[in-house]
DNA sequence: TCTTCCCATAATTTATTCTTATGATCAGTT
DNA sequence: AACTGATCATAAGAATAAATTATGGGAAGA
């Protein structure tokens, strides 16, 4: 395959413009033989003349004339490359591939995306909704820049910052007679009718942990694919379920339900933004975490209280907390 | 200004694809440190990371991701360059800038252009109609590839091939009573009413030469800008003029005139195709001359007889034939 | 903790490309 | 016609750039 060096093309460009070896050489800052040699090599490689010598000016031959506009365009593109790269250099610019778990996405994104678009127009957020295990794998391998999920995130190659904590509430059919006293106790028999998301969702595990000793056996094979579906099922009297506080506020389906808090210490999940420990976007991720934190504190997703129990979120998964189990179970 | 070498970009391309220094190096056929060094230099020049190391794969950073499509496009364009140049290499391809004198152009081109378009679709003929002096200057300086004009072309840096010879006839008003015997003698008093093209046209000089001793003084300030105009003026009885045989055949204005041949040896002009002696298109010019010759022999422009008098065309300019005078006088 | 894998660094060799010096050719001039 | 100045090509040596082999450090996985 025939190809030229950039230097050759620069010399070609100069010579085509100036039409004089000596002056072209001066223009590019070399001596005339240097330029001559490079042009000669180009011609030799193509096995055809690019310039017509003789007379008082050097002229392009037809092959040379074909080449000229191409070479000029190429050189100009090349000269742009530096600034192209700089464009992606400053923080909060370019494409950011963000993963979010399905039980957070619909409640966080409506607040987050407009905020990002308004403050960082140069940032293109590319979203991926998947369960924690998938997001971890994709982030570690570099297909994602970071993801939002529930703690614990236990992968030595990932690091995270907590962005908000999210209490779990109990959702019952509006006309359910069972519950009378508002704070649900962890031993309440109503938990036996708990409905779960399908396997892989961290909220499934978290719900099971809330139930504690009470086994919600009956509902095992009715597991739902999304939280909204689950809420609709509850509204139709198929059982009860756990609903995160952000969903209780934002999901329309919650309007048809009776939402009851748990007795203190309320179970909760702690949501974090996670990224690779050696990510080149470390600073951007920290900034993004800060933004999500601010949104959660004020907007569609809300941070829980002023003095969150630092251990409340871990209670329900304490017995499962070990590194090997995490990738699949969350 | 920041710029990269082609090698660097090739390494970048490979590394971005493969995500592994060692394998990328193998792919481009160098050792790993060589590739490492070039990538490092790119990053150093930009003062920003292009790849994120660590983990089992090397990933593009955001600046790197911005750069990647540009670099790939650039490399592909570069790879095309060779074939681009080859395109203009074969004969009768690309743009050919052809000059023609005004007293030939309208009669030769209708035959020539379709012929060229049919046989050499890759040839773009760019035309320039001007007087011989201009065409010579522009060809010598490289703005034209060649031109069609009347001999003599006496410029040491140009060479030419005769393509056809073209007899001069006398054009008179249709009802002009003067001439009775068909062959016009060079001493005929009718020549005193000769009308001329404006200065610079070679046919002006040629007409003057035909007149010989007879000075067409009266008509000097009525000189016309084109042969057709001249013929119209003759048709309206303003005088007589010389008409080349190709024009007599092709020009509509000739229908309104009485066309009379000269007595042997008939004056004529010899038309040639000329080009730079060191033109890169030498072969193409010779071929083009051949084509014009064929067209003249059969089509709209016709070669004169079987045995053209080799000196007939030079007779009328013999006294002016010297190098210094030619550029202006033809 | 140990091993393995992977990239960076160092020292040296090899290739490339420059510069200076000089030669050949051609256009314009004496 | 021979000279002169200009112009591009060529040659040899010097400088630069980029390759290779050898080696080191650090993170990932067993």
XYZ file of C-alpha atoms (C1' of nucleotides) in Angstrom:
720
model
C 0.000 0.000 0.000
C 1.262 3.411 -0.964
C 1.369 6.058 1.678
C 3.191 9.242 2.507
C 4.604 10.798 5.597
C 3.095 13.952 6.932
C 6.296 15.750 6.197
C 6.115 14.707 2.589
C 2.606 15.997 2.331
C 3.571 19.291 3.904
C 6.382 19.676 1.430
C 4.050 18.746 -1.372
C 1.555 21.340 -0.223
C 4.196 24.044 -0.072
C 5.696 23.175 -3.420
C 2.317 23.022 -5.100
C 1.517 26.453 -3.749
C 4.812 28.162 -4.354
C 5.921 26.395 -7.488
C 9.569 26.675 -6.585
C 11.731 24.178 -4.729
C 13.958 26.713 -3.047
C 11.191 28.981 -1.834
C 8.960 26.091 -0.827
C 11.827 24.688 1.207
C 12.334 28.045 2.891
C 8.650 28.241 3.633
C 8.594 24.939 5.466
C 11.916 25.715 7.092
C 14.276 23.206 5.544
C 16.926 23.320 2.889
C 16.127 22.760 -0.726
C 17.715 19.300 -1.044
C 15.654 18.052 1.863
C 12.487 19.072 0.123
C 13.707 17.737 -3.198
C 14.452 14.387 -1.668
C 11.030 14.027 -0.084
C 9.215 15.001 -3.250
C 11.401 12.615 -5.192
C 10.467 9.840 -2.803
C 6.785 10.525 -3.193
C 7.152 10.312 -6.942
C 9.184 7.185 -6.689
C 6.601 5.468 -4.535
C 3.809 6.348 -6.902
C 6.027 5.644 -9.848
C 4.809 8.794 -11.514
C 5.756 12.446 -11.683
C 3.858 14.793 -9.404
C 5.577 17.956 -10.540
C 6.749 19.070 -13.912
C 10.190 20.613 -13.666
C 11.870 22.852 -16.143
C 11.088 26.375 -17.126
C 10.925 29.009 -14.473
C 8.204 27.420 -12.431
C 7.429 23.979 -11.093
C 3.944 22.853 -12.016
C 1.692 20.052 -10.868
C 1.212 17.198 -13.284
C -2.217 15.670 -13.654
C -1.613 13.036 -10.945
C -0.275 15.796 -8.766
C -3.294 17.915 -9.409
C -5.524 15.018 -8.426
C -3.592 14.671 -5.227
C -3.392 18.279 -4.188
C -6.876 18.904 -2.807
C -6.820 15.602 -0.968
C -3.541 16.306 0.657
C -4.593 19.779 1.684
C -7.760 18.481 3.240
C -5.894 15.765 5.030
C -3.384 18.181 6.452
C -6.103 20.485 7.645
C -7.848 17.643 9.367
C -4.611 16.676 10.937
C -4.109 20.180 12.220
C -7.499 20.019 13.874
C -6.730 16.832 15.753
C -5.097 18.527 18.685
C -8.053 20.698 19.481
C -10.417 17.765 18.974
C -8.705 15.918 21.750
C -8.675 18.960 23.992
C -12.407 19.151 23.583
C -12.876 15.959 25.541
C -10.334 16.955 28.103
C -12.097 19.313 30.446
C -14.404 17.782 32.989
C -18.071 17.097 32.266
C -17.615 16.949 28.528
C -18.081 14.325 25.886
C -19.961 11.072 26.257
C -20.503 9.688 29.726
C -21.862 6.181 29.826
C -23.917 5.845 32.950
C -25.603 2.740 34.275
C -28.540 2.801 36.680
C -30.476 0.036 38.353
C -34.135 -0.206 37.312
C -35.493 0.523 40.779
C -33.755 3.897 40.818
C -33.702 4.981 37.178
C -37.298 6.110 36.692
C -37.232 8.219 39.826
C -33.782 9.721 39.605
C -33.429 10.438 35.907
C -36.277 12.933 35.522
C -34.453 15.142 37.959
C -30.903 14.356 36.939
C -30.954 14.573 33.154
C -32.385 18.104 32.819
C -29.976 19.287 35.475
C -27.015 17.877 33.565
C -28.227 19.161 30.255
C -28.663 22.651 31.684
C -25.306 22.879 33.435
C -23.133 20.778 31.158
C -24.377 21.061 27.596
C -21.189 19.415 26.364
C -21.939 16.246 28.267
C -23.742 13.494 26.423
C -25.121 10.997 28.883
C -25.538 7.532 27.472
C -27.766 5.470 29.707
C -27.864 1.788 30.487
C -30.486 0.300 32.729
C -29.528 -3.059 34.150
C -29.181 -4.959 37.374
C -26.220 -4.275 39.625
C -24.236 -7.333 38.597
C -24.369 -6.358 34.954
C -23.489 -2.755 35.665
C -20.505 -3.767 37.766
C -19.197 -6.054 35.086
C -19.637 -3.465 32.369
C -18.016 -0.739 34.418
C -15.030 -2.865 35.335
C -14.521 -3.765 31.704
C -14.774 -0.153 30.613
C -18.033 -0.264 28.707
C -19.535 2.070 31.301
C -17.957 5.046 32.980
C -19.951 4.587 36.178
C -23.288 3.510 37.567
C -25.856 4.235 40.212
C -26.841 1.302 42.405
C -27.514 0.284 45.960
C -24.725 -0.488 48.360
C -22.931 -2.633 49.098
C -20.765 -2.474 46.022
C -17.966 -4.809 46.805
C -15.576 -5.038 43.948
C -11.937 -4.164 44.618
C -11.594 -2.475 41.231
C -14.527 -0.205 41.834
C -14.928 2.687 44.200
C -18.055 4.588 45.118
C -19.601 7.511 46.913
C -22.957 7.339 48.603
C -25.390 9.797 47.034
C -28.516 9.354 49.076
C -30.309 6.891 51.306
C -33.757 5.708 50.541
C -36.175 4.364 53.152
C -38.308 1.385 52.348
C -42.020 1.713 52.990
C -44.686 -0.917 52.873
C -47.191 -0.708 50.049
C -50.593 -2.325 50.544
C -53.842 -2.293 48.647
C -55.726 0.888 49.509
C -58.573 -0.992 51.101
C -56.480 -3.583 52.864
C -58.014 -4.165 56.294
C -55.082 -5.874 57.876
C -52.951 -2.995 59.035
C -54.218 -0.622 61.611
C -51.261 0.807 63.508
C -49.088 2.873 61.131
C -45.553 1.767 61.993
C -45.094 -1.750 60.676
C -43.143 -4.007 62.946
C -40.577 -6.321 61.399
C -42.445 -9.331 62.750
C -45.782 -8.302 61.256
C -47.614 -11.192 59.559
C -48.466 -8.902 56.667
C -44.941 -9.467 55.416
C -45.850 -13.015 54.553
C -47.747 -11.648 51.571
C -44.640 -9.788 50.315
C -44.230 -9.781 46.541
C -40.790 -9.676 45.009
C -39.018 -8.485 41.905
C -37.464 -11.179 39.759
C -34.104 -12.605 40.582
C -31.093 -10.377 40.096
C -32.669 -7.174 41.340
C -31.050 -6.005 44.502
C -34.406 -4.916 45.844
C -35.504 -8.539 45.849
C -32.738 -9.384 48.250
C -33.386 -6.305 50.284
C -37.066 -7.141 50.583
C -36.227 -10.649 51.709
C -33.903 -9.213 54.313
C -36.673 -6.960 55.618
C -38.933 -9.914 56.000
C -36.332 -11.507 58.195
C -37.580 -14.795 59.539
C -40.969 -14.452 57.859
C -40.765 -16.368 54.570
C -42.896 -14.991 51.750
C -43.127 -18.391 50.098
C -46.436 -18.004 48.395
C -45.327 -15.198 46.161
C -42.088 -16.653 44.849
C -43.302 -17.482 41.384
C -45.159 -14.243 40.815
C -42.028 -12.178 40.775
C -42.335 -9.051 38.661
C -39.983 -7.508 36.149
C -40.382 -3.920 37.267
C -41.301 -2.018 40.356
C -44.229 -0.323 38.671
C -45.658 -3.687 37.650
C -45.247 -4.832 41.190
C -47.123 -1.812 42.508
C -49.965 -2.409 40.076
C -50.170 -5.989 41.230
C -50.344 -4.821 44.818
C -53.072 -2.312 43.919
C -55.099 -5.211 42.526
C -54.888 -7.012 45.815
C -52.310 -9.641 44.908
C -50.250 -8.952 48.000
C -47.974 -6.307 49.512
C -44.534 -5.070 48.621
C -41.688 -2.883 49.634
C -41.620 0.515 48.002
C -38.621 2.850 48.133
C -39.402 6.327 49.302
C -38.343 7.908 45.966
C -40.804 5.645 44.169
C -43.575 6.387 46.640
C -43.166 10.045 45.811
C -42.774 9.763 42.081
C -44.598 6.694 40.864
C -48.171 7.272 39.799
C -49.071 3.724 40.754
C -48.337 4.684 44.368
C -51.458 6.841 44.395
C -53.630 3.717 44.377
C -51.865 2.230 47.374
C -51.734 2.521 51.066
C -48.148 3.441 51.977
C -47.082 2.673 55.515
C -43.707 3.354 57.150
C -41.825 0.754 59.113
C -41.092 1.085 62.774
C -37.701 2.569 63.528
C -35.080 1.758 62.644
C -36.662 1.854 59.240
C -35.090 -0.391 56.662
C -33.494 1.531 53.827
C -31.149 1.192 50.968
C -28.095 3.380 50.426
C -27.675 4.486 46.839
C -24.207 5.209 45.471
C -22.433 6.202 42.323
C -19.658 3.747 41.524
C -16.744 3.858 39.056
C -13.418 2.219 38.324
C -10.697 2.970 40.822
C -8.354 3.972 38.041
C -10.931 5.686 35.892
C -9.729 8.635 33.922
C -13.017 10.263 34.855
C -12.497 10.105 38.567
C -13.008 13.814 39.071
C -16.055 13.874 36.872
C -17.562 10.989 38.784
C -17.066 12.759 42.082
C -18.725 15.798 40.633
C -21.576 13.727 39.273
C -22.050 12.165 42.703
C -22.278 15.623 44.173
C -24.921 16.594 41.646
C -27.023 13.501 42.321
C -26.710 14.187 46.022
C -28.031 17.689 45.526
C -30.931 16.498 43.414
C -31.824 13.820 45.921
C -31.804 16.379 48.721
C -34.151 18.759 46.942
C -35.889 17.241 43.971
C -37.588 14.121 42.777
C -35.363 11.898 44.834
C -34.946 12.895 48.449
C -32.271 12.245 50.952
C -33.592 10.641 54.079
C -33.742 12.948 57.081
C -30.938 14.860 58.728
C -29.449 12.131 60.829
C -29.678 8.923 58.919
C -28.822 5.843 60.927
C -25.422 4.929 59.531
C -26.162 1.254 59.901
C -29.772 1.199 58.908
C -29.056 0.488 55.269
C -26.771 -2.381 55.994
C -28.970 -4.182 58.406
C -30.978 -6.047 55.882
C -28.009 -7.403 54.007
C -25.618 -7.894 56.895
C -25.899 -11.634 56.835
C -25.142 -11.773 53.106
C -22.280 -9.347 53.084
C -19.316 -11.175 51.633
C -17.363 -10.415 48.533
C -17.962 -13.534 46.542
C -21.727 -13.417 46.780
C -22.188 -9.777 45.925
C -21.828 -9.649 42.154
C -24.813 -11.870 41.610
C -26.962 -11.148 44.613
C -27.305 -7.373 44.489
C 0.397 23.450 16.771
C -0.108 19.886 17.909
C 0.221 17.163 15.363
C 0.996 13.480 15.179
C 2.992 11.261 12.917
C 1.225 8.724 10.799
C 2.931 6.009 12.710
C 1.561 7.340 15.949
C -1.911 7.385 14.528
C -1.577 3.843 13.277
C -0.469 2.705 16.686
C -3.299 4.626 18.244
C -5.765 2.965 15.910
C -4.464 -0.492 16.701
C -4.378 0.079 20.438
C -7.866 1.536 20.467
C -9.123 -1.511 18.613
C -7.247 -4.202 20.459
C -7.103 -2.665 23.918
C -3.784 -4.284 24.693
C -0.322 -2.848 24.180
C 1.399 -6.126 23.437
C -1.161 -7.385 20.957
C -1.554 -3.993 19.313
C 2.204 -3.860 18.870
C 2.192 -7.300 17.309
C -0.617 -6.271 15.005
C 1.285 -3.322 13.620
C 4.472 -5.326 13.545
C 6.636 -3.697 16.187
C 7.627 -4.512 19.726
C 5.586 -3.378 22.667
C 7.976 -0.697 23.934
C 7.998 0.933 20.532
C 4.246 1.246 20.597
C 4.256 2.350 24.207
C 6.721 5.098 23.439
C 4.705 6.485 20.559
C 1.463 6.460 22.498
C 3.255 8.109 25.392
C 4.495 10.827 23.112
C 1.035 11.494 21.766
C -0.248 11.869 25.287
C 2.634 14.071 26.232
C 2.036 16.387 23.312
C -1.613 16.735 24.130
C -0.840 16.871 27.812
C -3.671 14.480 28.502
C -4.232 10.758 28.758
C -5.615 9.047 25.688
C -5.816 5.586 27.181
C -6.728 4.409 30.610
C -4.311 1.755 31.787
C -4.821 -0.721 34.565
C -7.098 -3.658 34.726
C -6.883 -6.281 32.064
C -7.747 -4.032 29.198
C -6.613 -0.651 27.977
C -9.516 1.697 27.342
C -9.891 5.011 25.597
C -10.365 8.035 27.775
C -12.828 10.687 26.713
C -10.213 12.714 24.785
C -9.118 9.489 23.195
C -12.642 8.629 22.260
C -13.029 12.026 20.645
C -9.896 11.414 18.659
C -10.525 7.888 17.503
C -13.043 8.408 14.693
C -11.034 11.327 13.341
C -7.846 9.383 13.269
C -9.477 6.417 11.608
C -10.978 8.609 8.935
C -7.688 10.346 8.373
C -5.838 7.086 8.010
C -8.374 5.783 5.553
C -8.092 8.904 3.485
C -4.375 8.563 3.574
C -4.633 4.996 2.353
C -6.675 6.198 -0.589
C -4.107 8.756 -1.680
C -2.050 6.363 -3.709
C -4.904 5.288 -5.907
C -6.081 8.883 -6.248
C -2.793 9.795 -7.837
C -2.842 6.755 -10.087
C -6.196 7.907 -11.379
C -4.604 10.886 -13.084
C -1.734 8.856 -14.331
C -2.995 7.061 -17.365
C -3.215 9.019 -20.563
C -6.289 11.011 -21.564
C -7.564 11.399 -18.049
C -8.197 14.286 -15.727
C -8.400 17.920 -16.688
C -6.764 19.021 -19.895
C -6.570 22.767 -20.363
C -6.691 23.454 -24.068
C -6.312 26.793 -25.785
C -7.632 27.494 -29.281
C -7.426 30.570 -31.450
C -10.783 32.193 -32.248
C -10.544 31.609 -35.977
C -10.350 27.867 -35.439
C -12.357 27.235 -32.268
C -15.908 27.497 -33.605
C -15.174 25.184 -36.499
C -13.023 22.586 -34.793
C -14.702 22.208 -31.433
C -18.096 20.927 -32.613
C -16.260 17.975 -34.058
C -13.596 17.562 -31.428
C -15.455 17.783 -28.145
C -18.042 15.052 -28.771
C -15.284 12.822 -30.073
C -13.244 13.288 -26.915
C -16.227 12.883 -24.634
C -17.176 9.646 -26.367
C -13.742 8.061 -26.388
C -12.250 9.499 -23.184
C -14.988 10.047 -20.647
C -12.365 10.583 -17.961
C -10.970 13.590 -19.761
C -12.283 16.984 -18.770
C -11.380 19.525 -21.411
C -11.133 23.052 -20.104
C -11.176 25.498 -22.982
C -9.561 28.868 -23.431
C -10.116 30.938 -26.543
C -7.480 33.570 -27.095
C -5.034 34.871 -29.622
C -1.855 32.944 -30.279
C 0.390 35.201 -28.227
C -1.729 34.747 -25.152
C -2.001 31.008 -25.636
C 1.739 30.681 -26.021
C 2.422 32.616 -22.880
C -0.124 30.668 -20.897
C 1.148 27.348 -22.130
C 4.757 28.182 -21.401
C 3.837 29.237 -17.893
C 1.833 26.089 -17.308
C -1.651 27.541 -17.139
C -2.532 25.610 -20.294
C -1.556 22.100 -21.262
C -1.534 22.863 -24.952
C -3.208 24.895 -27.669
C -4.344 24.830 -31.244
C -3.076 27.675 -33.419
C -1.622 28.447 -36.789
C 2.020 27.924 -37.543
C 4.589 29.206 -37.187
C 4.869 28.630 -33.477
C 8.342 29.744 -32.733
C 9.049 29.425 -29.077
C 12.004 27.261 -28.046
C 10.130 25.965 -25.018
C 7.200 24.801 -27.090
C 6.925 21.993 -29.566
C 4.117 21.229 -31.949
C 2.629 18.857 -34.478
C 0.734 20.007 -37.498
C -2.838 18.739 -37.432
C -4.289 20.028 -40.679
C -3.808 22.721 -43.259
C -6.509 25.107 -44.126
C -6.755 26.932 -47.449
C -7.748 30.542 -47.548
C -10.575 31.499 -49.879
C -11.824 34.903 -50.822
C -15.228 35.909 -49.515
C -17.162 38.583 -51.439
C -20.674 39.908 -51.292
C -22.945 37.513 -53.177
C -23.829 40.110 -55.781
C -20.377 41.572 -56.130
C -19.849 42.268 -59.826
C -16.093 42.617 -59.721
C -14.928 39.080 -59.968
C -15.615 37.057 -63.046
C -12.870 34.485 -63.410
C -12.969 32.017 -60.439
C -9.318 31.732 -59.423
C -8.266 34.981 -57.795
C -4.821 36.155 -58.697
C -2.621 37.553 -55.937
C -2.394 40.856 -57.788
C -6.154 41.243 -58.143
C -7.359 44.758 -57.281
C -10.233 43.235 -55.292
C -7.779 42.652 -52.513
C -7.583 46.374 -51.911
C -11.000 46.112 -50.286
C -9.755 43.405 -47.878
C -11.176 43.668 -44.387
C -9.161 42.490 -41.425
C -9.592 41.105 -37.961
C -8.345 43.284 -35.136
C -4.726 43.312 -34.191
C -3.339 40.231 -32.498
C -5.221 37.686 -34.584
C -2.866 35.692 -36.679
C -5.354 35.720 -39.530
C -4.914 39.466 -39.749
C -1.261 39.036 -40.510
C -1.969 36.168 -42.817
C -4.494 38.225 -44.749
C -2.036 41.054 -45.062
C 0.539 38.640 -46.396
C -1.915 37.366 -48.977
C -2.484 40.875 -50.170
C 1.218 41.183 -50.775
C 2.086 44.541 -52.245
C -1.561 45.623 -52.362
C -2.222 47.671 -49.212
C -5.766 47.428 -47.878
C -5.446 50.838 -46.260
C -9.070 51.841 -46.383
C -10.234 49.079 -44.118
C -7.686 49.427 -41.341
C -9.974 51.018 -38.806
C -12.939 48.766 -39.442
C -11.186 45.713 -38.098
C -13.555 43.158 -36.621
C -13.377 41.152 -33.406
C -14.489 37.843 -34.873
C -14.480 36.069 -38.136
C -18.248 35.729 -38.174
C -18.644 39.464 -37.695
C -16.260 39.993 -40.545
C -18.257 37.722 -42.794
C -21.451 39.551 -41.943
C -19.769 42.826 -42.768
C -18.710 41.411 -46.108
C -22.232 40.166 -46.794
C -23.468 43.712 -46.287
C -21.099 44.947 -48.921
C -18.492 46.578 -46.735
C -15.664 44.862 -48.528
C -14.092 41.437 -49.020
C -12.166 39.167 -46.713
C -10.205 36.000 -46.423
C -12.135 32.997 -45.203
C -10.505 29.771 -44.101
C -11.874 26.677 -45.725
C -13.136 25.205 -42.422
C -15.107 28.373 -41.829
C -16.480 28.388 -45.351
C -17.879 24.939 -44.713
C -19.160 25.481 -41.217
C -20.070 29.106 -40.783
C -23.666 29.952 -41.531
C -22.656 33.473 -42.537
C -20.740 31.942 -45.452
C -24.026 31.044 -47.103
C -24.650 34.703 -47.894
C -21.311 35.144 -49.587
C -19.618 34.420 -52.796
C -16.626 32.180 -51.981
C -13.859 32.133 -54.522
C -10.628 30.129 -54.455
C -7.254 31.655 -55.096
C -5.091 30.679 -57.983
C -2.512 28.020 -57.183
C -0.520 27.946 -55.091
C -3.408 28.786 -52.869
C -2.524 30.593 -49.678
C -3.263 28.554 -46.583
C -2.574 28.331 -42.944
C -1.182 25.301 -41.219
C -2.874 24.515 -37.946
C -0.965 22.777 -35.192
C -1.309 21.568 -31.665
C 1.475 22.972 -29.470
C 2.654 22.123 -25.948
C 5.621 22.574 -23.661
C 8.698 20.627 -24.637
C 8.967 19.185 -21.150
C 5.269 18.741 -20.599
C 4.282 15.779 -18.509
C 1.446 15.317 -20.986
C 3.627 14.875 -24.023
C 2.104 11.557 -24.978
C -1.395 12.800 -24.460
C -0.693 15.799 -26.640
C 0.565 13.642 -29.430
C -2.539 11.532 -29.153
C -4.720 14.615 -29.118
C -2.983 15.859 -32.244
C -3.744 12.567 -33.904
C -7.398 12.866 -32.994
C -7.666 16.396 -34.325
C -5.977 15.251 -37.494
C -8.538 12.516 -37.952
C -11.425 14.870 -37.326
C -10.038 17.391 -39.783
C -9.671 14.711 -42.406
C -13.239 13.523 -42.120
C -15.440 15.870 -40.184
C -16.181 19.492 -39.664
C -12.639 20.551 -40.343
C -11.022 19.089 -43.424
C -7.486 18.479 -44.349
C -6.503 20.175 -47.551
C -6.081 17.805 -50.466
C -3.716 14.863 -50.733
C -0.545 16.675 -51.579
C -0.475 19.928 -49.721
C 2.228 22.297 -50.835
C 4.658 22.125 -47.917
C 5.512 25.779 -48.273
C 2.147 27.190 -49.096
C 1.277 27.927 -45.505
C 4.525 29.675 -44.825
C 4.583 31.836 -47.846
C 2.536 34.605 -46.415
C 4.546 34.959 -43.284
C 7.965 34.172 -44.630
C 9.174 37.715 -44.395
C 8.150 37.958 -40.735
C 9.559 34.674 -39.634
C 11.948 35.453 -36.851
C 11.785 34.393 -33.262
C 11.540 37.727 -31.571
C 8.632 38.955 -33.625
C 6.477 35.862 -33.450
C 4.919 36.010 -30.019
C 3.111 39.198 -30.830
C 2.528 38.920 -34.536
C 0.830 35.565 -34.896
C 1.457 -14.587 49.711
C 2.947 -15.902 45.453
C 2.680 -15.999 40.637
C 1.476 -14.096 36.383
C 0.496 -10.645 33.321
C 1.153 -6.203 31.550
C 3.008 -1.859 30.741
C 6.973 1.449 31.479
C 11.838 2.443 31.349
C 16.801 2.103 29.972
C 20.539 1.263 26.945
C 21.876 0.317 22.433
C 21.372 -0.241 17.526
C 19.281 0.908 13.261
C 16.694 4.030 10.050
C 15.431 8.181 8.610
C 16.018 12.791 7.466
C 18.570 16.685 7.742
C 22.627 19.901 6.243
C 26.508 21.344 3.543
C 28.916 20.961 -0.614
C 28.867 20.247 -5.333
C 27.290 19.054 -10.051
C 24.216 19.381 -14.143
C 20.860 21.722 -16.818
C 18.428 25.427 -18.672
C 16.873 30.298 -19.546
C 18.243 34.597 -20.586
C 22.236 37.618 -21.808
C 26.539 39.458 -23.579
C 27.702 31.184 -29.446
C 29.552 31.212 -25.153
C 28.631 33.126 -20.569
C 25.971 33.942 -16.281
C 22.619 33.238 -12.895
C 19.194 30.486 -11.381
C 17.384 26.099 -10.283
C 16.987 21.443 -9.176
C 19.505 16.838 -8.362
C 23.046 14.214 -6.083
C 26.511 12.830 -2.535
C 28.564 12.471 1.980
C 28.486 13.231 6.631
C 25.771 14.701 10.896
C 21.737 14.832 13.634
C 17.315 12.989 14.909
C 13.925 9.696 15.500
C 12.441 5.222 16.311
C 13.349 0.537 16.675
C 15.170 -3.562 19.520
C 16.477 -6.273 23.639
C 16.613 -6.419 28.484
C 14.694 -5.236 32.755
C 11.759 -3.280 36.426
C 7.465 -2.244 39.021
C 2.730 -2.885 40.021
C -1.704 -4.720 39.794
C -4.807 -8.991 39.223
C -5.872 -13.463 40.243
C -4.827 -18.035 42.543
